Short mmCIF file of C-alpha atoms in Angstrom, two decimals:
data_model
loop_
_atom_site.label_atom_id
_atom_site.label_comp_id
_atom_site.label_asym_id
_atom_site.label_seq_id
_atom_site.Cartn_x
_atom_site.Cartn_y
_atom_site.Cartn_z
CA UNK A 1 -2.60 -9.94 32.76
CA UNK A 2 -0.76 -6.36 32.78
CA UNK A 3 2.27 -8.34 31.94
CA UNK A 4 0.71 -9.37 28.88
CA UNK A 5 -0.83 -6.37 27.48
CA UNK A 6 2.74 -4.55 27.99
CA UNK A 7 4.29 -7.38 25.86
CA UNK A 8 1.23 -7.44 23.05
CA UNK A 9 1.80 -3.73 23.06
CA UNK A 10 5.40 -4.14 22.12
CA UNK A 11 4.60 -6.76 19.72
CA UNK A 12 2.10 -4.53 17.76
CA UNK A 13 4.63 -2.30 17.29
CA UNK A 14 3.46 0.08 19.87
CA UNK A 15 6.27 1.94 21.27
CA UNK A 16 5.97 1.55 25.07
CA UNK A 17 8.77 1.45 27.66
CA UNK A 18 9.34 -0.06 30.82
CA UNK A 19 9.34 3.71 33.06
CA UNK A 20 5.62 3.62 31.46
CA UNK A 21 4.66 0.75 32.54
CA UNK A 22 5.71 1.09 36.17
CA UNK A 23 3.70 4.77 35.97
CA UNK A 24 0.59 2.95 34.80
CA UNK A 25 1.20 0.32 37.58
CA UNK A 26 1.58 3.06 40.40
CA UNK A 27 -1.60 4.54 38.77
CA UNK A 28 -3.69 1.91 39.21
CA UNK A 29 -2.14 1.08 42.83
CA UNK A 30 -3.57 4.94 44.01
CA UNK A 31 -6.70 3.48 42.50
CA UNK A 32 -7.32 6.14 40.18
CA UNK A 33 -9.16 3.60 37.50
CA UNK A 34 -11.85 3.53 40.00
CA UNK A 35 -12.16 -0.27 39.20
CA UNK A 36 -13.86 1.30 35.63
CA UNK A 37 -12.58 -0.97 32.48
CA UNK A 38 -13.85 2.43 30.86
CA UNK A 39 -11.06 4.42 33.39
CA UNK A 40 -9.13 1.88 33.11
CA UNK A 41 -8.93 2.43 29.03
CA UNK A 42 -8.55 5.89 29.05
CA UNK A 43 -5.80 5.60 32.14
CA UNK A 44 -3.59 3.39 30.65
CA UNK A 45 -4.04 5.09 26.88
CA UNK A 46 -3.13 8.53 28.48
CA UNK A 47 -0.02 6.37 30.11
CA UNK A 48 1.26 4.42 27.62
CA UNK A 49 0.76 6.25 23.93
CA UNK A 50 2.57 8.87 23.05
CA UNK A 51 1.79 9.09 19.66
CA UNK A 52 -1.96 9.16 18.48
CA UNK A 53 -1.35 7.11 15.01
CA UNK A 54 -0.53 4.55 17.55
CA UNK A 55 -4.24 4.74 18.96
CA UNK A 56 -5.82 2.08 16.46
CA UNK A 57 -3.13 -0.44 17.61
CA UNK A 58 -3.70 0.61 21.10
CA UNK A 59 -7.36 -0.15 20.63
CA UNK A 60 -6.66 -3.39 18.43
CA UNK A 61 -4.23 -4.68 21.88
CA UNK A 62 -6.68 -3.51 24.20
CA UNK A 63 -9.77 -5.28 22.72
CA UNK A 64 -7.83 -8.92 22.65
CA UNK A 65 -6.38 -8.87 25.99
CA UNK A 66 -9.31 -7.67 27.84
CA UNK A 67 -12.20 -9.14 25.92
CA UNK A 68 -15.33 -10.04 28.55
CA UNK A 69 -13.80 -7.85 31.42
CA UNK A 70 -16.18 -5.60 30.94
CA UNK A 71 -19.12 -7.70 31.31
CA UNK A 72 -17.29 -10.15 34.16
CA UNK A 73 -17.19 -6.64 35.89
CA UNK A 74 -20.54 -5.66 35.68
CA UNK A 75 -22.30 -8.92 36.84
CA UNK A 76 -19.92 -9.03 39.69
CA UNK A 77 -21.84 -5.15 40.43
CA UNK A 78 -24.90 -6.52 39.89
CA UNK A 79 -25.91 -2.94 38.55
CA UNK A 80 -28.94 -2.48 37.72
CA UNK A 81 -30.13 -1.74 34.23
CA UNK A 82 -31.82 1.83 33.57
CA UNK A 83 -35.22 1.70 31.75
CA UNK A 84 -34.08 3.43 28.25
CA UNK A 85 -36.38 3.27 25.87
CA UNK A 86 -33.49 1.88 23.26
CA UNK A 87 -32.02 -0.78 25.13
CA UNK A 88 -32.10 -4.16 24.04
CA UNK A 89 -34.58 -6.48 25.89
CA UNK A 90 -35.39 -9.13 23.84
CA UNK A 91 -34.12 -10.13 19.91
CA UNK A 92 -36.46 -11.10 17.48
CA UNK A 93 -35.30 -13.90 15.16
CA UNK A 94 -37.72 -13.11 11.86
CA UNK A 95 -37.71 -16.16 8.76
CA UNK A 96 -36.46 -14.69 5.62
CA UNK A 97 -40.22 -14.98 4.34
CA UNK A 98 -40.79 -12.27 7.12
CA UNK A 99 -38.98 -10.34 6.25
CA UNK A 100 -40.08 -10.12 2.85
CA UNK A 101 -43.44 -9.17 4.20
CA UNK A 102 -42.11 -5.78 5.85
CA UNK A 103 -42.88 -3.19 3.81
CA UNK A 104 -40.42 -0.92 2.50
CA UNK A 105 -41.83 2.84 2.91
CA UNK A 106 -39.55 4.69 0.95
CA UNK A 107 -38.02 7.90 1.18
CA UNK A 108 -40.57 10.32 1.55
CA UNK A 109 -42.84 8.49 3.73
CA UNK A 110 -40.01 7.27 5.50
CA UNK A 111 -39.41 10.34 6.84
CA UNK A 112 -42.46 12.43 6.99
CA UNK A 113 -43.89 8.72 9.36
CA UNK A 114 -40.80 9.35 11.86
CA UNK A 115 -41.63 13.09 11.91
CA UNK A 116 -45.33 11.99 12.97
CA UNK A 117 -44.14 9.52 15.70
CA UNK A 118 -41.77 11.71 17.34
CA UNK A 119 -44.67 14.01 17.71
CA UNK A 120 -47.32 10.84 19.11
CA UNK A 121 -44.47 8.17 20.75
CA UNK A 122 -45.14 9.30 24.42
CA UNK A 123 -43.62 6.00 26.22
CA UNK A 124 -40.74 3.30 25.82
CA UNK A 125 -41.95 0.75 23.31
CA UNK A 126 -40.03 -2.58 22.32
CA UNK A 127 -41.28 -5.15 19.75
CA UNK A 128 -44.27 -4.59 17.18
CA UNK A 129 -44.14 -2.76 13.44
CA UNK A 130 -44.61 0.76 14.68
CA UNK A 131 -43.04 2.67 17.45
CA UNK A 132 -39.87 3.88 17.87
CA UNK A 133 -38.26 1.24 19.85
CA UNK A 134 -36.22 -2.01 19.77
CA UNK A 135 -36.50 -5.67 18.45
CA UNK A 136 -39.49 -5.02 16.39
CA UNK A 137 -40.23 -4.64 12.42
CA UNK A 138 -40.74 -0.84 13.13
CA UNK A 139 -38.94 1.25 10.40
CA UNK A 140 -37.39 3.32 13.12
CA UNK A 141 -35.39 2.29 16.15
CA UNK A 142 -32.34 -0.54 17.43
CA UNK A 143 -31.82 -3.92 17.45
CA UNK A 144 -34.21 -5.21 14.91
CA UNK A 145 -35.19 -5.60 11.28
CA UNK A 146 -36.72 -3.72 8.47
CA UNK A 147 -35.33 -3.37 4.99
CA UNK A 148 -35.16 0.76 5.09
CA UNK A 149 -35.49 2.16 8.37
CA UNK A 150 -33.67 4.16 10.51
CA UNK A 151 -31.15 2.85 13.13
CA UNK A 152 -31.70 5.31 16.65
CA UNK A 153 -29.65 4.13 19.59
CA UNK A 154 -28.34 1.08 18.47
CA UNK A 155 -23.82 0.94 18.28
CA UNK A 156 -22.92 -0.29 15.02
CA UNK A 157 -25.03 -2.08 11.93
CA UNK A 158 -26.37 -5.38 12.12
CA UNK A 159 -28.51 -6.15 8.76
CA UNK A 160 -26.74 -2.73 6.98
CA UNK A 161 -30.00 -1.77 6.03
CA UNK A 162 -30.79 1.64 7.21
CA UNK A 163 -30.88 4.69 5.12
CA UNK A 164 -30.20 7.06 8.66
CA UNK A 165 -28.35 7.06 10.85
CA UNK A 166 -28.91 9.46 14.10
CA UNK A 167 -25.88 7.89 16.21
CA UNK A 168 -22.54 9.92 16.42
CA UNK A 169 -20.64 7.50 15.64
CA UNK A 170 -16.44 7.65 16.34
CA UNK A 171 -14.31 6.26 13.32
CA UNK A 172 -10.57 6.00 13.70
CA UNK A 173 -7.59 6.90 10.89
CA UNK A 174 -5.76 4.35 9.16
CA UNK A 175 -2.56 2.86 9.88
CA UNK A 176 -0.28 4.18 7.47
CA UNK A 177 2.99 2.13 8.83
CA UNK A 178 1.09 -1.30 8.68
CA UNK A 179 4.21 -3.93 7.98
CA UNK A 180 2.81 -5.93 4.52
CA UNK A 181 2.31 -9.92 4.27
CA UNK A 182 3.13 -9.78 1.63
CA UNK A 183 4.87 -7.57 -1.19
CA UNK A 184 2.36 -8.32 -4.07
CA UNK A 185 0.57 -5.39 -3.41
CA UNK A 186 3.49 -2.82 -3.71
CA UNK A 187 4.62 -4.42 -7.19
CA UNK A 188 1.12 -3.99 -8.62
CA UNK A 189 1.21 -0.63 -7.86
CA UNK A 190 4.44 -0.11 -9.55
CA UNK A 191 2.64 -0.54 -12.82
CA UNK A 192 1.73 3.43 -12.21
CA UNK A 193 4.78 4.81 -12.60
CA UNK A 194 6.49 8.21 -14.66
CA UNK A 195 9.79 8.37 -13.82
CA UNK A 196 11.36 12.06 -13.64
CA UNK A 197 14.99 13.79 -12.69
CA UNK A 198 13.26 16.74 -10.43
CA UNK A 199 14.40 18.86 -7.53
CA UNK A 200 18.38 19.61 -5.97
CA UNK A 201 21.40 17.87 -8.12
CA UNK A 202 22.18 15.47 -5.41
CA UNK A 203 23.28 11.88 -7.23
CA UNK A 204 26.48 11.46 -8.94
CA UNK A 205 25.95 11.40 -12.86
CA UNK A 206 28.45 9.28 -13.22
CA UNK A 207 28.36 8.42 -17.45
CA UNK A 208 28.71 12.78 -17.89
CA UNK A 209 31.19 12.89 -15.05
CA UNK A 210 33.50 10.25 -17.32
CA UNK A 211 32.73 11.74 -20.59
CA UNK A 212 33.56 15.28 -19.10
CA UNK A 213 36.39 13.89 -18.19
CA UNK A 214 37.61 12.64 -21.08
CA UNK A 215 37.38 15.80 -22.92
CA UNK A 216 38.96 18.38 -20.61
CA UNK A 217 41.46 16.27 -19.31
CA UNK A 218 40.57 17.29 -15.67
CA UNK A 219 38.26 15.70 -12.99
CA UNK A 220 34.65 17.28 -13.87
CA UNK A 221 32.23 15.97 -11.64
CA UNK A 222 28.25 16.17 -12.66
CA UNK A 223 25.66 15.81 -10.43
CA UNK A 224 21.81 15.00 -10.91
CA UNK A 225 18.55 14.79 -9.49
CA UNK A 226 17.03 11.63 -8.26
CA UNK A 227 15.40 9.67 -10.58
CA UNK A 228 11.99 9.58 -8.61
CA UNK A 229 8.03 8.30 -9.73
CA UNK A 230 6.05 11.82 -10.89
CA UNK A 231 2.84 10.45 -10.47
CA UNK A 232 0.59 12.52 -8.08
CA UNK A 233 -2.14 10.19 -6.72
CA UNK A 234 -5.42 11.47 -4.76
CA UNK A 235 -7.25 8.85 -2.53
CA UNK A 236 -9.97 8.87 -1.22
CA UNK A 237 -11.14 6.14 1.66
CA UNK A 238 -14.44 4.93 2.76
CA UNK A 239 -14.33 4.65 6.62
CA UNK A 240 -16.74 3.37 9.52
CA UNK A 241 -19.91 1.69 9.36
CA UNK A 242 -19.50 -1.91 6.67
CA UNK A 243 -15.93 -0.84 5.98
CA UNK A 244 -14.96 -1.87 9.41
CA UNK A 245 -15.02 -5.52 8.18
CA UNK A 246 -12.01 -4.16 5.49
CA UNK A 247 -10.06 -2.38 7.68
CA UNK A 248 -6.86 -5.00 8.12
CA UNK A 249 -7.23 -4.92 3.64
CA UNK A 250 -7.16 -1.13 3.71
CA UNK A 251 -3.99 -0.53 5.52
CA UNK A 252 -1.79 -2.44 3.72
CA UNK A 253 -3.07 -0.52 0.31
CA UNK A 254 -2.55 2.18 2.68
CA UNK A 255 1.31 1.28 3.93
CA UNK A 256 1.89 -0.15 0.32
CA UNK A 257 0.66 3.59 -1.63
CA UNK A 258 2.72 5.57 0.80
CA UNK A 259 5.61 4.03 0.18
CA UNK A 260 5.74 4.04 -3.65
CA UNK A 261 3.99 7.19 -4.42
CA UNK A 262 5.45 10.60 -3.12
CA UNK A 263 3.01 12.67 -4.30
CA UNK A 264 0.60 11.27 -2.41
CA UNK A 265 -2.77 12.88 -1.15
CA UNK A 266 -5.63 11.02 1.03
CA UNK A 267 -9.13 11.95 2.72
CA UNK A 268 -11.31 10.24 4.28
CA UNK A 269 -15.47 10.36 3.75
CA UNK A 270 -17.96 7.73 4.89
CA UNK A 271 -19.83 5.85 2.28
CA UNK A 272 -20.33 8.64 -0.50
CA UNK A 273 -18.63 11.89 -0.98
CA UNK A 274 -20.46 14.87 -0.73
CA UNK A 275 -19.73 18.73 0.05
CA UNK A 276 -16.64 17.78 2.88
CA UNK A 277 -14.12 14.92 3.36
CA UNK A 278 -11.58 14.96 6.31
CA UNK A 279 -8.07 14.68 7.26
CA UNK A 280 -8.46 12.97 11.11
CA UNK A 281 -11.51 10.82 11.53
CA UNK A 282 -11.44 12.38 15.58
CA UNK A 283 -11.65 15.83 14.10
CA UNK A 284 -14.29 14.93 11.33
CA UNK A 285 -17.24 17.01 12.89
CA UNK A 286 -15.29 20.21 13.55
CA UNK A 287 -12.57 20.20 10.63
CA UNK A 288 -13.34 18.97 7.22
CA UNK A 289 -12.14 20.19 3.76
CA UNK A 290 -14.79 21.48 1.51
CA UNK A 291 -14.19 18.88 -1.54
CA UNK A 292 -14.75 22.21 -3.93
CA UNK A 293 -11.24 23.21 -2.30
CA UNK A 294 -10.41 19.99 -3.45
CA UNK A 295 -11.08 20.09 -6.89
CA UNK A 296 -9.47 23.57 -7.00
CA UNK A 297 -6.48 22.86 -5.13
CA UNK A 298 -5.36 19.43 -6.94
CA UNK A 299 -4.48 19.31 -10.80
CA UNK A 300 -6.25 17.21 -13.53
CA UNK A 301 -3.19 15.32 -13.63
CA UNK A 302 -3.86 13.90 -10.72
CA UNK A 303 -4.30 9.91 -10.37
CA UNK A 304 -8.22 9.70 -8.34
CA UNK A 305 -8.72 6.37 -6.55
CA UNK A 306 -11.39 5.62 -4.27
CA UNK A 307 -11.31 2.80 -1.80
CA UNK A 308 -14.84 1.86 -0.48
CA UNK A 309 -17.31 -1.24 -0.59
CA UNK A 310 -20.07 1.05 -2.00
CA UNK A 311 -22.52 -0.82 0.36
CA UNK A 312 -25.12 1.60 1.00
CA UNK A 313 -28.18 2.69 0.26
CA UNK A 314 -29.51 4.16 -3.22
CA UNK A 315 -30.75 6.95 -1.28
CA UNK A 316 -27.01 8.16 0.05
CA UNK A 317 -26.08 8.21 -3.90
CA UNK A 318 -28.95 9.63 -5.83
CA UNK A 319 -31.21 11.59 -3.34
CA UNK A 320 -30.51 14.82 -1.80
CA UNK A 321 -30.66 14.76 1.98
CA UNK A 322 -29.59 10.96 1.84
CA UNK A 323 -26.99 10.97 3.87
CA UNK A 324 -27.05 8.85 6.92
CA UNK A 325 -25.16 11.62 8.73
CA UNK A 326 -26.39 14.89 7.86
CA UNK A 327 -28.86 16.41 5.33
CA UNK A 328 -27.04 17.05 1.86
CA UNK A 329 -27.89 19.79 -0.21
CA UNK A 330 -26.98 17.99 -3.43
CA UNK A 331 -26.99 14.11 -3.81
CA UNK A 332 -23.87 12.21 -3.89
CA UNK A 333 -24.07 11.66 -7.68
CA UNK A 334 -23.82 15.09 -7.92
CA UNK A 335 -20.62 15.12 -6.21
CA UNK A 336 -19.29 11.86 -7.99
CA UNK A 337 -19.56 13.15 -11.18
CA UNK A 338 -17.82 16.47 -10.97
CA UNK A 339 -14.88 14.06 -9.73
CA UNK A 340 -14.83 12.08 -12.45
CA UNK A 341 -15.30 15.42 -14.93
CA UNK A 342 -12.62 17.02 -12.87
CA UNK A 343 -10.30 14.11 -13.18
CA UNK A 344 -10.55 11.84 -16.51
CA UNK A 345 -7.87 9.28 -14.64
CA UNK A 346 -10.31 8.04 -12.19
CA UNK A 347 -10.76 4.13 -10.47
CA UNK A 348 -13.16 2.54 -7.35
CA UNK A 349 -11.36 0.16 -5.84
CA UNK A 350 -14.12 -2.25 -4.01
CA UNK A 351 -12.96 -4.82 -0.87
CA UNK A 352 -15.94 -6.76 -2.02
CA UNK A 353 -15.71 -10.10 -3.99
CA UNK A 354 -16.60 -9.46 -7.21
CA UNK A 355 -19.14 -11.71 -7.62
CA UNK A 356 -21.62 -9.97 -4.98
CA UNK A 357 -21.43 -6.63 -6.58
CA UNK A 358 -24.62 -7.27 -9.24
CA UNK A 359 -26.45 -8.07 -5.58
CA UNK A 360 -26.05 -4.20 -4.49
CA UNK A 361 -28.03 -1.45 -5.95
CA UNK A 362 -25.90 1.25 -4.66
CA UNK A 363 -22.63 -0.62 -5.87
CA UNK A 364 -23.99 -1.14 -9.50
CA UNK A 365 -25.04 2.59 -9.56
CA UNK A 366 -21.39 3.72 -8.68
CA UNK A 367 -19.93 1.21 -11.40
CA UNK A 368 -22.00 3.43 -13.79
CA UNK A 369 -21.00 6.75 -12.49
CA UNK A 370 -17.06 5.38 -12.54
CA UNK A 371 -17.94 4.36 -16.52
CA UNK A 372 -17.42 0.86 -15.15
CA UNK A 373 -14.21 1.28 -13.66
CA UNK A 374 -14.40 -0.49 -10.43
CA UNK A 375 -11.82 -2.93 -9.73
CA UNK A 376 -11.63 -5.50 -6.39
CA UNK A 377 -9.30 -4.82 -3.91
CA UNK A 378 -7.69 -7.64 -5.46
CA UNK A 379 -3.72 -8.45 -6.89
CA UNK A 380 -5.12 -8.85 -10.57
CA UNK A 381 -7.89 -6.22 -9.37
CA UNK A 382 -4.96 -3.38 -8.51
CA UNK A 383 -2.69 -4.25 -11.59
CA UNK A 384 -6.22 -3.68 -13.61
CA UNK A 385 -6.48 -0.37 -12.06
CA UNK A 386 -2.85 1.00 -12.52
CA UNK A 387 -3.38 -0.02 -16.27
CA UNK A 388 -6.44 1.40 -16.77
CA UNK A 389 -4.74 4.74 -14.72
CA UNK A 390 -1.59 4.39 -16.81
CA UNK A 391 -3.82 3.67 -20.23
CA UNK A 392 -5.78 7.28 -19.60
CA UNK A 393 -2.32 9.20 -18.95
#
């Protein structure tokens, strides 16, 4: 089994050696894993990655060769299971006529009703359609269903329906050094190109050396600057939460933009931008860029793309405090549109087919703010992007 993760390691391009492996080996002999998958994780991370943009691969590697260990481990414990008033107990399977028949609060009451049975909820409570608690129809709570509620307790989205989110949640950077499938990708970008001679005289310029030449009778040698693409690009990626089903898509726009653009610039927000975007997804709670720096500290020349599924709700775009993270002062419209005053060569690039997008709310209210220019993450959908970037130069 060990054998095996070492190997998938070096297949995913995860630079581990054989004196690391033997350390992690001797680790776990002195036991220091504590026979804890969770130890375990964190041992053999610490042992064999060096480099932290190697930690998504890491994960990817870990997650295939040890899938179930976790739960083998714990039956074979027979621990028992803690009385949390979040934990999942039962699921309830509801009929899609149900679930028609939940009522959708809205904002306001939404809120102000949690507020009210914070202040009441004295006990764990699972099922029903009012407590905080799980498998129920309650607006509030894990591990069940209502069309707007929010999601307390429960690890990741299940029905993507809830307008809160309470749960620190952990989302990791892309994988900038990806190796492509395929090459498509990089050639539609190359529609958005302005080629330029800038910076040191370092190629020969061979048809002035000749001519030169020619007319002093003497070896005059002329040198040049690189021919190089201009363009200055500014991205800007959805990450975490429904993205996660887009990631593999992502990173090989990612890969495929870093390679052909060398003025590139990225950050990272989670499902609409508001007053800070980030650099490290690890680091997004403590250091984030204030995106008014942004918009001082980038030209108007600048190329704007976003990358995101716009899958979320209409609250997180036109409401202030709608943020499933933290309360907003101004509503992500807000923010949305002094991008696209800021920058008149702006695109949304959406991983979604194109044929679901007139079933979101939130994704045809973006299309509006972007003046329709939303593209799918798509070969024809990228070269319509670069054109429409190239068309607005």
């Amino acid at each position: 089994m060990f054998l095996q993760f070492f190997t998938s390691l070096r297949d995913a391009q995860v630079p581990v050696t054989l004196r690391e492996y033997l350390t992690l080996m001797e680790a776990l002999d002195a036991d220091l894993a504590d026979q804890s998958v969770e130890n375990f994780y964190y041992l053999s991370r610490a042992a064999l990655v060096k480099d932290e943009r190697n930690l998504d691969k890491f994960d990817r590697v870990f997650g295939t060769v040890f899938k179930g260990l976790e739960s083998l481990l714990d039956a074979m414990e027979k621990a028992e299971i803690p009385a949390e008033w979040l934990k999942k107990l039962a699921e309830k399977y509801l009929t899609e006529e149900e679930k028609k028949q939940i009522e959708a609060m809205g904002w306001d009451k939404l809120m102000e009703t949690l507020r009210k049975r914070l202040e009441e909820q004295k006990e764990r409570h699972q099922g029903g359609n009012k407590w905080i608690g799980t498998a129920g129809t309650s607006p509030f709570g894990a591990e069940g269903y209502n069309p707007e509620g929010i999601r307390i307790g429960q690890e990741k989205s299940r029905h993507r329906r809830a307008v809160k989110v309470w749960d620190k949640r952990e989302f990791k950077d892309l994988d900038g050094n990806v190796e492509l499938g395929i090459r498509n990708i990089k050639v539609a970008l190359r529609r958005l190109r302005k080629f330029a001679r800038t910076g040191a005289p370092d190629e020969l310029d061979l048809d002035t050396t000749i001519r030169e030449t020619a007319n002093h009778g003497y070896l005059d040698v002329h040198m040049r600057p690189e021919r190089r693409n201009a363009v200055k690009v500014l991205v800007f990626f959805d990450i975490g939460g429904s993205m996660d089903s887009h990631i593999e898509q992502v990173e090989e726009l990612f890969s495929a933009a870093k390679s052909e653009f060398k003025h590139m610039e990225y950050f990272y927000f989670h499902n609409c931008l508001y007053e800070g975007v980030w650099k490290q997804n690890r680091r997004r709670f403590t250091d984030r860029t204030p995106t008014w720096d942004v918009l001082h500290k980038y030209a108007h020349d600048y190329k704007i793309v976003f990358v995101g599924d716009a899958s979320m709700s209409p609250y997180e775009i036109m409401v202030p405090g709608g943020s499933v993270e933290h309360v907003n002062e101004e509503s992500g419209s807000v923010w949305l549109e002094r991008i696209t005053q800021t920058y008149p060569n702006a695109v949304w690039l959406n991983p979604v087919a194109k044929r679901h997008w007139d079933y979101s709310e939130s994704t045809t209210i973006i299309r509006r703010l972007f003046s329709e220019r939303m593209y799918p993450l798509t070969i024809e959908g990228l070269e319509g992007a670069m054109k429409e970037l190239v068309r607005k130069a």
